[in-house]
């Protein structure tokens, strides 16, 4: 089997990426399917995606591009954005668009109700994580309440990776990590479904069989073979959430290792020695059997830089980065609060809104773009300080994702946080971690194999510490100072959206 290849695919918020790799980690070929407009926000705080067209359609397209008669694929693993809630019929046909992860904040009432029903302390102790917009249970309750006809037609539920696995091999499974993010359905201590809470929240929907991310759960079916070009019987792994697959591929394995993912949203995954429930962080199962991780997520990062680009008439990112680099640290007194889609960690406020403070007629687009980098970096610093309060503080920071390629963004983050960042040599992303999981699953490499190597290390510049410390204090004060006004404006936006769709509540 030494000459065979493994296929990793990741379904992301803005694109789907695939990689074919050899057992030694050498990349043979890659494929990308951009879907920048696939995330639909039909109302404020609602974030959805067409799973049939985007998730499965992209998997098929990537397979068709990468799988050829001269490339023998030994195994395939698919990860994806999550945790999501996709409801389907028994055959896996979606009955409504998928409701996305924590950036979808529709279920605030259901979060409050389930927190009261099960008890905040009990949820934290049993699930390792408080009920937030990241949780699946409240979103299921939202559909059950607001779309009863849809709920009655649903017979299965999926996240992105498990949906791809089902369509590839016909097995109804969910990996332990994604399940552990599906609060309050999973018991972290027992590493299994919380049977009583699951039955109450999910009703008639059966629980998927649990598996670990790198576990082979079935073989490619003849029908999936005809669609994708993969040989029938090709082993299919369970897969997991994209950030965890990327952390795994980037070599985040030791206690205290933390991955910082520069994507459409900013995401953090830290390896722990054992469970550590925290009300403002997500304590979950990891990729490998028995492992535990701590995670956090911001609602905007790359999506915010794209907003600045679009706002300035589609200015190329290279131009914006060059202009921002010419602006001094601190953006000449411009401070940005990056809550343009609400915020997840640490405030968990879907009605938070973006703020640009200190604008003058002297400021130009380069100032705004640099202020966006700095605002995101201040949010990163706030979360890193929160992670450091745990029993296993952050010891090594690994930076991954598209945002690491320009250089300025990672430098700003190191300057603001005062921390070093290792940037891996391989920047394919989560699909690379998927390929490694596939290789391990079928014995092409050892279970302990690690393909990661460090290409560069970003060092903080001490000369910028004073101005960033001063601005960071202002950043921490800005949200409490503007929260009430932001909530008022969010209410006006929501009422306006309701009128736009016929006044529905």
PDB file of C-alpha atoms in Angstrom, residues 43-44 491-505:
ATOM      1  CA  UNK A  43     -32.616  37.515   8.996  1.00  0.00           C
ATOM      2  CA  UNK A  44     -30.202  39.126  11.463  1.00  0.00           C
ATOM      3  CA  UNK A 491     -33.440  45.546  17.868  1.00  0.00           C
ATOM      4  CA  UNK A 492     -34.108  48.126  15.165  1.00  0.00           C
ATOM      5  CA  UNK A 493     -32.272  45.957  12.624  1.00  0.00           C
ATOM      6  CA  UNK A 494     -34.271  42.896  13.584  1.00  0.00           C
ATOM      7  CA  UNK A 495     -37.587  44.737  13.344  1.00  0.00           C
ATOM      8  CA  UNK A 496     -36.578  46.110   9.979  1.00  0.00           C
ATOM      9  CA  UNK A 497     -35.708  42.624   8.740  1.00  0.00           C
ATOM     10  CA  UNK A 498     -39.056  41.358   9.991  1.00  0.00           C
ATOM     11  CA  UNK A 499     -40.870  44.013   8.011  1.00  0.00           C
ATOM     12  CA  UNK A 500     -38.828  43.125   4.948  1.00  0.00           C
ATOM     13  CA  UNK A 501     -40.089  39.535   5.041  1.00  0.00           C
ATOM     14  CA  UNK A 502     -43.718  40.442   5.545  1.00  0.00           C
ATOM     15  CA  UNK A 503     -43.666  41.290   9.225  1.00  0.00           C
ATOM     16  CA  UNK A 504     -43.229  37.725  10.427  1.00  0.00           C
ATOM     17  CA  UNK A 505     -41.998  37.454  14.026  1.00  0.00           C
TER      18      UNK A 505
END
